[in-house]
Coordinates of C-alpha atoms in Angstrom, one line a residue:
Chain A
M25 CA 85.4 118.0 66.8
K26 CA 87.5 120.4 68.8
T27 CA 90.1 122.8 67.4
G28 CA 93.0 124.7 68.8
R29 CA 96.4 126.2 68.1
L30 CA 99.8 125.3 69.5
E31 CA 101.8 128.5 69.7
F32 CA 105.5 128.6 70.4
T33 CA 108.5 130.8 69.8
T34 CA 111.7 129.3 68.4
S35 CA 115.1 130.4 69.4
G36 CA 117.4 129.4 66.5
P37 CA 117.5 129.1 62.7
T38 CA 116.8 125.3 62.8
E39 CA 115.1 123.9 65.9
F40 CA 113.2 120.8 66.7
V41 CA 110.3 121.8 69.1
D42 CA 108.9 118.7 70.9
L43 CA 105.1 119.2 71.0
T44 CA 104.3 115.7 72.4
D45 CA 103.4 116.8 76.0
R46 CA 101.3 119.7 74.8
I47 CA 99.3 117.5 72.5
R48 CA 98.8 115.0 75.4
D49 CA 97.7 117.9 77.6
S50 CA 95.1 118.9 75.0
L51 CA 93.7 115.3 74.8
V52 CA 93.2 115.4 78.6
R53 CA 91.8 118.9 78.6
D54 CA 89.4 118.3 75.7
G55 CA 88.5 114.7 76.8
L56 CA 89.3 112.9 73.5
R57 CA 89.0 109.2 74.3
N58 CA 89.3 107.6 70.9
G59 CA 90.0 109.2 67.6
R60 CA 92.6 111.3 65.8
V61 CA 94.6 114.5 66.3
H62 CA 95.3 116.4 63.1
L63 CA 98.2 118.8 63.1
Q64 CA 99.0 121.3 60.3
S65 CA 101.8 123.7 60.1
L66 CA 100.6 127.2 59.4
H67 CA 104.0 128.2 57.9
T68 CA 105.9 127.3 54.7
T69 CA 109.1 127.1 56.7
V70 CA 107.9 124.9 59.5
G71 CA 107.6 121.2 59.0
L72 CA 106.2 118.4 61.2
A73 CA 107.9 115.1 62.0
V74 CA 107.5 112.1 64.3
N75 CA 110.9 110.8 65.5
E76 CA 113.1 110.3 68.5
N77 CA 114.0 113.2 70.9
E78 CA 117.6 112.4 71.3
P79 CA 119.8 115.5 71.2
L80 CA 122.6 114.1 69.0
L81 CA 120.1 112.6 66.6
L82 CA 118.4 116.0 66.3
R83 CA 121.8 117.5 65.4
D84 CA 122.1 114.7 62.7
F85 CA 118.8 115.8 61.3
A86 CA 119.8 119.4 61.2
A87 CA 123.1 118.4 59.5
M88 CA 121.2 116.3 57.0
L89 CA 118.9 119.2 56.1
E90 CA 121.9 121.4 55.6
R91 CA 123.5 118.8 53.3
L92 CA 120.3 118.4 51.2
A93 CA 119.5 122.1 51.0
P94 CA 122.5 124.1 52.0
A95 CA 121.8 127.6 53.3
R96 CA 124.3 129.2 50.9
A97 CA 123.6 127.2 47.8
G98 CA 121.9 130.1 46.0
Y99 CA 118.2 130.0 45.5
E100 CA 116.1 131.8 42.8
H101 CA 113.6 132.6 45.5
D102 CA 116.2 134.8 47.2
D103 CA 116.8 136.9 44.1
F104 CA 114.4 139.7 45.1
S105 CA 115.2 141.7 41.9
R106 CA 113.2 139.0 39.8
R107 CA 110.2 138.8 42.2
F108 CA 107.1 140.9 42.3
D109 CA 105.5 142.3 45.5
V110 CA 108.4 141.4 47.8
P111 CA 107.3 142.4 51.3
L112 CA 109.4 144.6 53.4
G113 CA 111.7 142.6 55.5
E114 CA 111.4 139.5 53.3
P115 CA 114.0 137.0 54.6
V116 CA 116.5 135.2 52.5
N117 CA 115.1 131.7 53.1
G118 CA 115.0 129.7 49.9
H119 CA 116.8 126.9 51.7
A120 CA 114.2 126.8 54.4
H121 CA 111.3 126.4 51.9
C122 CA 113.3 123.6 50.2
R123 CA 113.9 121.9 53.5
Q124 CA 110.2 122.1 54.3
L125 CA 109.5 120.2 51.2
L126 CA 111.4 117.2 52.7
L127 CA 109.2 117.2 55.8
S128 CA 105.4 117.1 56.2
G129 CA 103.2 120.1 56.4
S130 CA 100.5 118.0 58.3
I131 CA 100.3 114.8 60.2
T132 CA 97.6 112.7 61.9
L133 CA 98.1 110.9 65.2
L134 CA 95.9 108.2 66.6
V135 CA 94.3 108.3 70.0
E136 CA 93.1 105.2 71.9
E137 CA 91.6 105.2 75.4
G138 CA 92.6 108.8 75.9
E139 CA 96.2 108.2 75.1
L140 CA 98.3 109.2 72.1
V141 CA 99.4 106.1 70.2
L142 CA 103.1 106.5 70.0
G143 CA 106.0 104.1 70.1
R144 CA 108.2 104.3 73.2
W145 CA 110.8 106.5 71.4
Q146 CA 108.5 108.5 69.2
S147 CA 108.0 112.2 69.8
V148 CA 106.1 114.8 67.7
F149 CA 108.1 117.7 66.5
A150 CA 107.5 121.0 64.8
V151 CA 110.7 121.7 62.9
E152 CA 111.7 125.3 62.6
L153 CA 113.6 125.9 59.4
D154 CA 113.9 129.7 59.4
G155 CA 113.9 130.9 62.9
P156 CA 113.8 132.4 65.4
R157 CA 110.2 133.4 65.2
P158 CA 106.8 133.0 66.8
R159 CA 105.1 130.0 65.2
E160 CA 101.7 128.3 65.2
V161 CA 100.5 124.8 64.5
A162 CA 96.8 124.2 63.9
M163 CA 95.2 121.3 65.7
Q164 CA 91.9 119.4 65.3
L165 CA 90.7 116.7 67.6
D166 CA 88.3 114.4 66.0
G167 CA 86.5 111.3 67.4
E168 CA 84.8 110.1 70.6
F169 CA 85.0 112.6 73.5
A170 CA 84.4 112.0 77.1
R171 CA 80.9 112.5 78.4
L172 CA 79.8 114.9 81.1
Q173 CA 80.4 112.2 83.8
D174 CA 84.0 111.8 82.6
S175 CA 84.4 115.6 82.6
L176 CA 83.2 115.7 86.2
V177 CA 85.9 113.3 87.3
E178 CA 88.6 115.2 85.4
A179 CA 87.4 118.5 86.9
E180 CA 87.4 117.0 90.4
L181 CA 90.9 115.6 89.9
A182 CA 92.1 119.0 88.7
R183 CA 90.4 120.8 91.6
Q184 CA 92.0 118.5 94.1
L185 CA 95.5 118.9 92.6
L186 CA 95.1 122.7 92.6
T187 CA 94.9 122.8 96.4
D188 CA 98.0 120.6 97.0
P189 CA 101.6 121.7 97.6
E190 CA 103.4 121.8 94.3
P191 CA 106.2 119.3 95.3
V192 CA 103.5 116.6 95.5
A193 CA 100.9 118.0 93.1
E194 CA 103.2 118.4 90.1
P195 CA 104.3 114.8 89.8
M196 CA 100.7 113.6 90.4
R197 CA 99.4 116.1 87.8
R198 CA 101.9 114.7 85.3
L199 CA 100.6 111.2 85.9
V200 CA 96.9 112.2 85.8
E201 CA 97.3 114.4 82.7
A202 CA 99.2 111.5 80.9
G203 CA 95.8 109.9 80.6
G204 CA 95.1 106.3 81.6
K205 CA 91.9 104.4 81.0
R206 CA 90.0 105.7 84.1
L207 CA 88.2 102.4 84.4
R208 CA 88.0 102.5 88.1
P209 CA 86.4 105.9 88.3
R210 CA 84.1 105.0 85.5
L211 CA 83.0 102.0 87.4
V212 CA 82.3 104.1 90.5
Q213 CA 80.2 106.6 88.5
L214 CA 78.2 103.9 86.7
T215 CA 77.4 102.0 89.8
A216 CA 76.7 105.1 91.8
A217 CA 73.8 105.7 89.5
L218 CA 72.1 102.5 90.3
G219 CA 70.4 103.2 93.7
P220 CA 67.8 105.7 94.7
N221 CA 70.4 108.2 96.0
D222 CA 72.0 109.1 92.7
N223 CA 74.2 112.1 93.1
P224 CA 76.7 112.7 90.2
L225 CA 78.8 115.3 92.0
R226 CA 79.3 113.1 95.1
A227 CA 80.0 110.1 92.7
A228 CA 82.7 112.2 90.9
E229 CA 84.3 113.0 94.3
L230 CA 84.5 109.3 95.1
A231 CA 85.6 108.4 91.6
A232 CA 88.4 111.0 91.7
A233 CA 89.5 109.7 95.2
V234 CA 89.7 106.1 93.8
E235 CA 91.8 107.3 90.8
L236 CA 94.2 109.2 93.1
L237 CA 94.5 106.1 95.3
H238 CA 95.2 104.0 92.3
N239 CA 97.8 106.4 91.1
A240 CA 99.4 106.6 94.5
T241 CA 99.9 102.8 94.4
L242 CA 101.4 103.1 90.9
I243 CA 103.9 105.6 92.1
H244 CA 105.2 103.2 94.7
D245 CA 105.0 100.3 92.3
D246 CA 107.1 102.0 89.8
Y247 CA 109.9 102.5 92.4
V248 CA 109.6 98.8 93.4
D249 CA 109.7 97.6 89.8
E250 CA 112.4 100.1 88.8
S251 CA 110.1 101.3 85.9
T252 CA 111.4 104.3 84.0
H253 CA 108.2 105.2 82.1
R254 CA 104.5 105.1 82.7
R255 CA 101.8 106.3 80.3
G256 CA 104.7 107.4 78.0
R257 CA 106.2 109.7 80.6
P258 CA 109.0 109.3 83.1
T259 CA 107.9 107.8 86.4
V260 CA 108.1 109.9 89.6
A261 CA 110.9 107.6 90.9
A262 CA 112.9 107.9 87.7
A263 CA 112.3 111.7 87.3
E264 CA 112.5 112.9 90.9
G265 CA 114.1 110.0 92.8
P266 CA 112.7 107.4 95.2
E267 CA 112.5 109.7 98.2
R268 CA 110.1 112.0 96.3
A269 CA 108.2 109.0 94.9
I270 CA 107.6 107.6 98.4
A271 CA 106.4 111.0 99.7
V272 CA 104.1 111.7 96.8
G273 CA 102.6 108.2 97.1
D274 CA 102.0 108.6 100.8
Y275 CA 100.5 112.0 100.4
Y276 CA 97.9 110.8 97.9
F277 CA 97.3 107.6 99.8
A278 CA 96.4 109.8 102.8
K279 CA 94.5 112.4 100.8
A280 CA 92.5 109.8 98.9
T281 CA 91.5 108.0 102.1
R282 CA 90.5 111.4 103.6
L283 CA 88.4 112.4 100.6
V284 CA 86.6 109.0 100.9
A285 CA 86.1 109.5 104.6
E286 CA 84.8 113.0 104.1
I287 CA 82.0 111.7 101.9
G288 CA 80.6 110.5 105.1
N289 CA 79.5 107.0 104.2
P290 CA 81.2 104.5 106.6
A291 CA 80.4 101.5 104.5
V292 CA 82.1 103.1 101.5
T293 CA 85.1 104.1 103.6
S294 CA 85.5 100.5 104.9
V295 CA 85.3 99.0 101.4
I296 CA 88.0 101.2 100.0
A297 CA 90.2 100.7 103.1
D298 CA 89.8 96.9 102.7
A299 CA 90.8 97.1 99.1
L300 CA 93.9 99.2 99.9
E301 CA 95.0 96.7 102.4
A302 CA 94.5 93.8 99.9
I303 CA 96.6 95.7 97.3
C304 CA 99.5 96.3 99.7
A305 CA 99.5 92.7 101.0
S306 CA 99.5 91.4 97.4
Q307 CA 102.3 93.6 96.4
I308 CA 104.4 91.9 99.1
D309 CA 103.4 88.5 97.7
D310 CA 104.1 89.6 94.2
V311 CA 107.6 90.6 94.9
A312 CA 108.2 87.5 97.1
L313 CA 107.1 85.3 94.2
R314 CA 109.7 86.8 91.9
G315 CA 112.2 84.5 93.7
S316 CA 110.4 81.5 92.1
Y317 CA 109.8 83.2 88.9
P318 CA 107.5 82.7 86.8
G319 CA 105.5 81.0 89.6
D320 CA 102.3 79.1 89.1
R321 CA 98.7 79.9 88.2
E322 CA 97.3 79.5 91.8
S323 CA 99.8 82.1 93.2
Y324 CA 99.2 84.3 90.2
M325 CA 95.4 84.3 90.8
R326 CA 95.9 85.1 94.5
V327 CA 98.2 88.1 93.8
V328 CA 96.0 89.4 90.9
R329 CA 92.8 89.3 93.0
G330 CA 94.5 91.4 95.6
K331 CA 96.7 93.6 93.5
T332 CA 94.2 94.5 90.7
A333 CA 90.8 93.0 91.2
S334 CA 90.3 94.3 94.7
L335 CA 90.1 97.9 93.6
F336 CA 87.9 97.1 90.6
S337 CA 85.6 95.3 93.1
A338 CA 85.8 98.1 95.6
A339 CA 85.0 100.7 92.9
C340 CA 81.9 98.8 91.9
E341 CA 80.8 98.1 95.4
S342 CA 81.5 101.6 96.8
G343 CA 79.6 103.3 94.0
A344 CA 76.6 101.1 94.6
L345 CA 76.8 101.7 98.3
L346 CA 77.0 105.4 97.8
S347 CA 73.7 105.4 95.9
D348 CA 72.0 103.2 98.5
A349 CA 71.6 100.4 96.1
S350 CA 70.0 97.2 97.4
P351 CA 72.2 94.6 99.1
D352 CA 71.8 92.1 96.2
V353 CA 72.9 94.7 93.7
V354 CA 75.9 95.7 95.9
G355 CA 76.9 92.0 96.1
A356 CA 76.5 91.4 92.4
L357 CA 78.6 94.4 91.5
R358 CA 81.3 93.4 94.0
R359 CA 81.6 90.0 92.3
F360 CA 81.4 91.6 88.9
G361 CA 84.3 93.9 89.7
D362 CA 86.4 91.1 91.1
L363 CA 86.0 89.0 88.0
L364 CA 86.4 92.0 85.7
G365 CA 89.6 93.1 87.5
T366 CA 91.1 89.7 87.2
A367 CA 90.3 89.5 83.5
F368 CA 91.7 93.0 83.0
Q369 CA 95.0 92.0 84.5
M370 CA 95.2 88.9 82.3
A371 CA 94.6 91.1 79.2
D372 CA 97.2 93.5 80.5
D373 CA 99.7 90.7 80.7
M374 CA 99.2 90.0 77.0
V375 CA 100.1 93.6 76.1
D376 CA 103.7 92.8 77.0
Y377 CA 103.9 90.6 73.9
S378 CA 102.2 93.1 71.5
P379 CA 104.5 95.1 69.3
T380 CA 101.7 97.6 68.6
S381 CA 100.8 98.4 72.2
G382 CA 103.1 101.4 72.5
K383 CA 104.9 99.7 75.4
P384 CA 108.3 98.0 75.0
V385 CA 107.8 94.3 74.2
G386 CA 109.0 92.1 77.0
L387 CA 109.2 94.7 79.8
D388 CA 107.3 92.5 82.3
I389 CA 109.8 89.7 81.6
R390 CA 112.7 92.0 82.1
Q391 CA 111.3 93.2 85.4
R392 CA 110.2 89.7 86.4
V393 CA 106.6 90.8 86.8
L394 CA 104.1 88.0 87.5
S395 CA 102.5 87.1 84.2
L396 CA 100.0 84.4 83.2
P397 CA 101.2 83.9 79.6
L398 CA 104.7 83.3 81.0
I399 CA 103.4 80.8 83.5
Y400 CA 101.6 78.9 80.8
A401 CA 104.6 79.0 78.5
A402 CA 106.9 77.7 81.3
D403 CA 104.6 74.8 81.8
D404 CA 104.4 74.0 78.1
R405 CA 105.8 70.6 77.1
V406 CA 107.7 71.9 74.0
V407 CA 109.0 75.4 74.9
G408 CA 108.7 75.1 78.7
P409 CA 112.3 73.8 79.4
E410 CA 113.9 76.6 77.4
V411 CA 111.7 79.3 78.9
R412 CA 112.6 78.1 82.4
R413 CA 116.3 77.9 81.6
L414 CA 116.3 81.4 80.2
L415 CA 114.3 82.8 83.2
A416 CA 116.8 81.2 85.6
G417 CA 119.6 83.4 84.2
A418 CA 120.3 87.0 83.6
L419 CA 117.8 88.6 81.3
G420 CA 119.5 90.7 78.6
D421 CA 117.9 91.9 75.4
Q422 CA 118.7 88.6 73.6
E423 CA 117.2 86.4 76.4
V424 CA 114.0 88.6 76.7
G425 CA 113.6 88.5 72.9
R426 CA 113.9 84.7 72.9
V427 CA 111.4 84.3 75.8
T428 CA 109.0 86.6 74.0
E429 CA 109.3 84.4 70.9
L430 CA 108.8 81.2 72.9
V431 CA 105.7 82.5 74.7
T432 CA 104.2 83.7 71.4
A433 CA 104.9 80.3 69.8
S434 CA 103.5 78.3 72.7
G435 CA 99.8 79.1 72.4
A436 CA 99.9 80.7 75.8
L437 CA 98.5 84.0 74.6
P438 CA 95.3 82.7 73.0
R439 CA 94.8 80.6 76.1
V440 CA 95.0 83.6 78.4
R441 CA 92.7 85.6 76.1
R442 CA 90.1 82.8 76.3
E443 CA 90.4 82.7 80.1
A444 CA 90.0 86.5 80.3
E445 CA 87.0 86.5 78.0
A446 CA 85.4 83.6 80.0
L447 CA 85.9 85.6 83.2
V448 CA 84.2 88.6 81.6
E449 CA 81.3 86.5 80.6
E450 CA 81.1 85.2 84.2
A451 CA 81.2 88.8 85.4
V452 CA 78.3 89.6 83.0
R453 CA 76.3 86.7 84.3
E454 CA 76.6 88.2 87.8
L455 CA 74.6 91.2 86.5
E456 CA 71.7 89.1 85.1
A457 CA 69.9 88.5 88.3
V458 CA 69.7 92.0 89.6
E459 CA 67.9 95.2 88.5
L460 CA 70.3 97.7 87.0
D461 CA 68.1 100.5 85.9
G462 CA 69.0 100.2 82.2
L463 CA 72.8 100.3 82.9
R464 CA 73.4 96.6 82.2
P465 CA 74.4 97.2 78.5
T466 CA 76.9 100.0 79.5
L467 CA 78.5 97.8 82.2
I468 CA 78.7 94.8 79.8
G469 CA 80.2 97.0 77.1
L470 CA 82.8 98.4 79.5
A471 CA 83.7 94.9 80.7
R472 CA 84.2 93.6 77.2
S473 CA 86.2 96.6 76.1
A474 CA 88.4 96.3 79.2
V475 CA 89.9 93.0 78.0
D476 CA 90.1 94.0 74.4
R477 CA 93.4 95.6 74.9
D478 CA 95.3 94.7 71.7
S479 CA 92.7 95.1 69.0
Chain B
M3 CA 94.3 93.9 123.5
S4 CA 93.4 90.3 123.1
V5 CA 95.9 87.8 121.8
Q6 CA 93.5 86.8 118.9
L7 CA 93.0 90.4 117.8
L8 CA 96.8 91.0 117.9
D9 CA 97.4 87.9 115.8
H10 CA 94.8 89.0 113.3
E11 CA 96.0 92.5 112.9
L12 CA 99.6 91.7 112.9
D13 CA 99.4 89.1 110.1
R14 CA 102.5 89.5 108.0
L15 CA 103.8 92.2 110.3
E16 CA 104.6 90.0 113.3
S17 CA 108.4 90.8 113.1
L18 CA 107.7 94.5 113.6
W19 CA 106.2 93.9 117.0
S20 CA 109.5 93.4 118.7
D21 CA 111.1 96.0 116.4
G22 CA 109.5 99.2 117.7
L23 CA 105.8 98.5 117.1
S24 CA 105.0 97.3 120.6
D25 CA 106.7 100.3 122.1
A26 CA 104.8 102.7 119.9
Y27 CA 101.6 100.9 120.6
R28 CA 102.1 101.3 124.4
V29 CA 102.8 105.0 123.9
Y30 CA 99.6 105.5 121.9
L31 CA 97.5 103.6 124.4
E32 CA 98.0 106.6 126.7
S33 CA 96.4 108.8 124.1
V34 CA 93.2 106.9 123.5
K35 CA 91.7 106.9 127.0
Q36 CA 88.7 109.1 125.8
F37 CA 87.5 106.3 123.5
D38 CA 85.4 103.2 124.4
P39 CA 87.6 100.5 126.0
E40 CA 87.0 98.0 123.2
V41 CA 88.1 100.6 120.5
R42 CA 91.2 101.8 122.4
P43 CA 93.6 99.0 121.4
R44 CA 92.6 99.2 117.8
L45 CA 93.2 102.9 117.6
A46 CA 96.5 102.7 119.4
L47 CA 97.6 100.0 117.1
A48 CA 96.5 102.0 114.0
A49 CA 98.6 105.0 115.2
A50 CA 101.6 102.7 115.9
L51 CA 101.3 101.0 112.5
I52 CA 101.2 104.4 110.7
E53 CA 104.2 105.7 112.7
V54 CA 106.2 102.6 112.1
G55 CA 105.1 102.4 108.5
T56 CA 106.3 105.8 107.6
R57 CA 109.6 105.1 109.4
L58 CA 110.0 101.8 107.5
Q59 CA 109.4 103.6 104.2
G60 CA 112.1 106.1 105.0
L61 CA 109.7 108.9 104.5
G62 CA 111.6 112.2 104.8
T63 CA 114.9 110.4 105.1
R64 CA 116.6 107.9 102.8
A65 CA 114.2 105.8 100.6
A66 CA 113.8 102.2 101.9
P67 CA 114.6 99.3 99.7
P68 CA 111.6 98.1 97.8
T69 CA 110.6 95.2 100.0
T70 CA 110.8 97.3 103.1
L71 CA 108.8 100.0 101.4
L72 CA 106.1 97.5 100.8
M73 CA 106.0 96.5 104.4
G74 CA 105.7 100.2 105.3
D75 CA 102.8 100.5 102.8
L76 CA 101.0 97.5 104.4
C77 CA 101.4 99.2 107.8
L78 CA 99.8 102.3 106.5
A79 CA 97.0 100.5 104.8
R80 CA 96.3 98.4 107.8
G81 CA 96.4 101.4 110.1
S82 CA 94.1 103.2 107.8
R83 CA 91.6 100.2 107.7
L84 CA 91.6 100.0 111.5
L85 CA 90.7 103.7 111.6
A86 CA 88.0 103.3 108.9
D87 CA 86.4 100.5 110.9
H88 CA 86.7 101.9 114.4
A89 CA 87.6 105.6 114.5
P90 CA 85.2 108.6 114.4
L91 CA 85.2 110.5 111.2
A92 CA 87.1 113.4 112.8
V93 CA 89.9 111.1 113.8
Q94 CA 90.1 109.5 110.4
V95 CA 90.4 112.9 108.8
A96 CA 92.9 114.2 111.3
F97 CA 95.1 111.1 110.7
A98 CA 95.0 111.6 107.0
R99 CA 95.9 115.2 107.4
A100 CA 98.8 114.3 109.6
I101 CA 100.2 111.9 106.9
E102 CA 99.6 114.6 104.3
T103 CA 101.6 117.1 106.4
V104 CA 104.5 114.7 106.9
S105 CA 104.7 113.6 103.3
A106 CA 104.3 117.0 101.8
A107 CA 107.2 118.2 104.1
A108 CA 109.3 115.2 102.9
A109 CA 108.6 116.0 99.3
S110 CA 109.5 119.7 99.8
Q111 CA 112.6 118.7 101.9
H112 CA 111.3 120.8 104.7
S113 CA 111.1 119.6 108.3
A114 CA 107.8 118.7 109.8
P115 CA 106.7 118.1 113.4
P116 CA 107.5 114.6 114.6
T117 CA 105.0 112.0 113.3
R118 CA 104.2 110.8 116.8
V119 CA 103.2 114.3 117.9
L120 CA 100.9 114.7 114.9
L121 CA 99.3 111.4 115.4
Q122 CA 98.7 112.0 119.1
Q123 CA 97.1 115.3 118.2
A124 CA 95.0 113.4 115.6
L125 CA 93.8 111.0 118.3
G126 CA 92.6 114.0 120.2
A127 CA 90.5 115.3 117.3
V128 CA 87.2 114.4 119.0
R129 CA 88.1 115.3 122.5

């Protein structure tokens, strides 16, 4: 368990202080991967709440509190002549105590894969009821924390961002600190421990470079897909405009390739460069296929192998190469990564239909992103005609909702899940014929958890 | 540069050849004479792809539309892969630093030296 305090100073009598980003930062800093964050107000006139950070709504809340416990209603607590041991400077604040009774003094938030489990519109507030004052909220982080290897990657990422110009570093830091699963760097680190030349620090450098490269591609993707949020935060394109997004993506594309090159292993450099080219080529295919949305399985598999699986594969292969693993191990891990990356993308597609994922349901449909469940539903004998008809027109809330219902009813989701699980088992079989120095169970566990996205 | 090599390395980017890529390629050929003859065309093409790629993306100017940005991304990625496979480490690092300089300047809305000048200097990193 790790503990901390969130300190802040309020500026008005009633104020909603959004603590969400600070809590997220703590998760990253302390490395909590799965578990809980407990928050407790240390004041009798500060409450805690989870709700939407919309300015007019916050005014509604303040007005509601005033209606329920008016400031000038007259409170016995404020009659100092009837109280004992009244401290000097005791405020007249019976209303604030009564308002606090309407809120919570403590809350618990869930954390999964390093990310706060919050709905799209949910923010965590400390609610000042008797300000302005300096305030404190106690915080305990409880659960499964990142191991030393994960800390090495986080430290390396932080170190690299520290040396970059702020206009590029700040947006990337926001993305890095928002969490993410860190699957690719984890694969690099695991596979870099397989050969005779096991060097955790060098592996962390490669792992961090791979994560920066991945994030660079996401920044451009978000502009292309017109995405407004990623990992619960505004995308670079949405927050700072497409020009900045292009520049930040290019900067970290270049920096990551330089960091990889500076490691000084030409085979590793080539593997990562090949993967980057495959990603970029597949992005073009992906966007082109949106003209014939939702496409077919063959096209889907081709795009996914380039867009997602290539970096998984490269992460596994480059780690193994870095440690001078034998060619049969390198080959097995390359194939393992390819299959795992494809399965991962299939599982990711299913998240679009999950109301508990924390992402808006139907976002992929709205953005016409290639998706296997949708391809299967469009081919379905019963729901297919309606799905295709809806996808051929404009996709408003009603249409997206209906398509989501049809996909869910079609049996496409269990079919995709079975395929993803079968690919993971195929990936696991790739590991059977090679010596993995005791790491086989860890790799198998990571592979199976990577497709278990909605449990 | 052989026709086969050109065909292979320009896959999906053929339309750019007549749209500035060939001109840039010829300019960079003048900057690679210190390398082995078989490597020269690849390095010149890598530099030309990176120059054209950043221009396509609208780096430092107005953002390109998404499909054009993706073409620019592919140019950068292919140029980078050519360098990874054929350039000395010092040249790879110098190219990356050149792109870092241009993109950091774009993000800061500052002016940077012309991309071509930076890439020509990068090709000279092992001279």
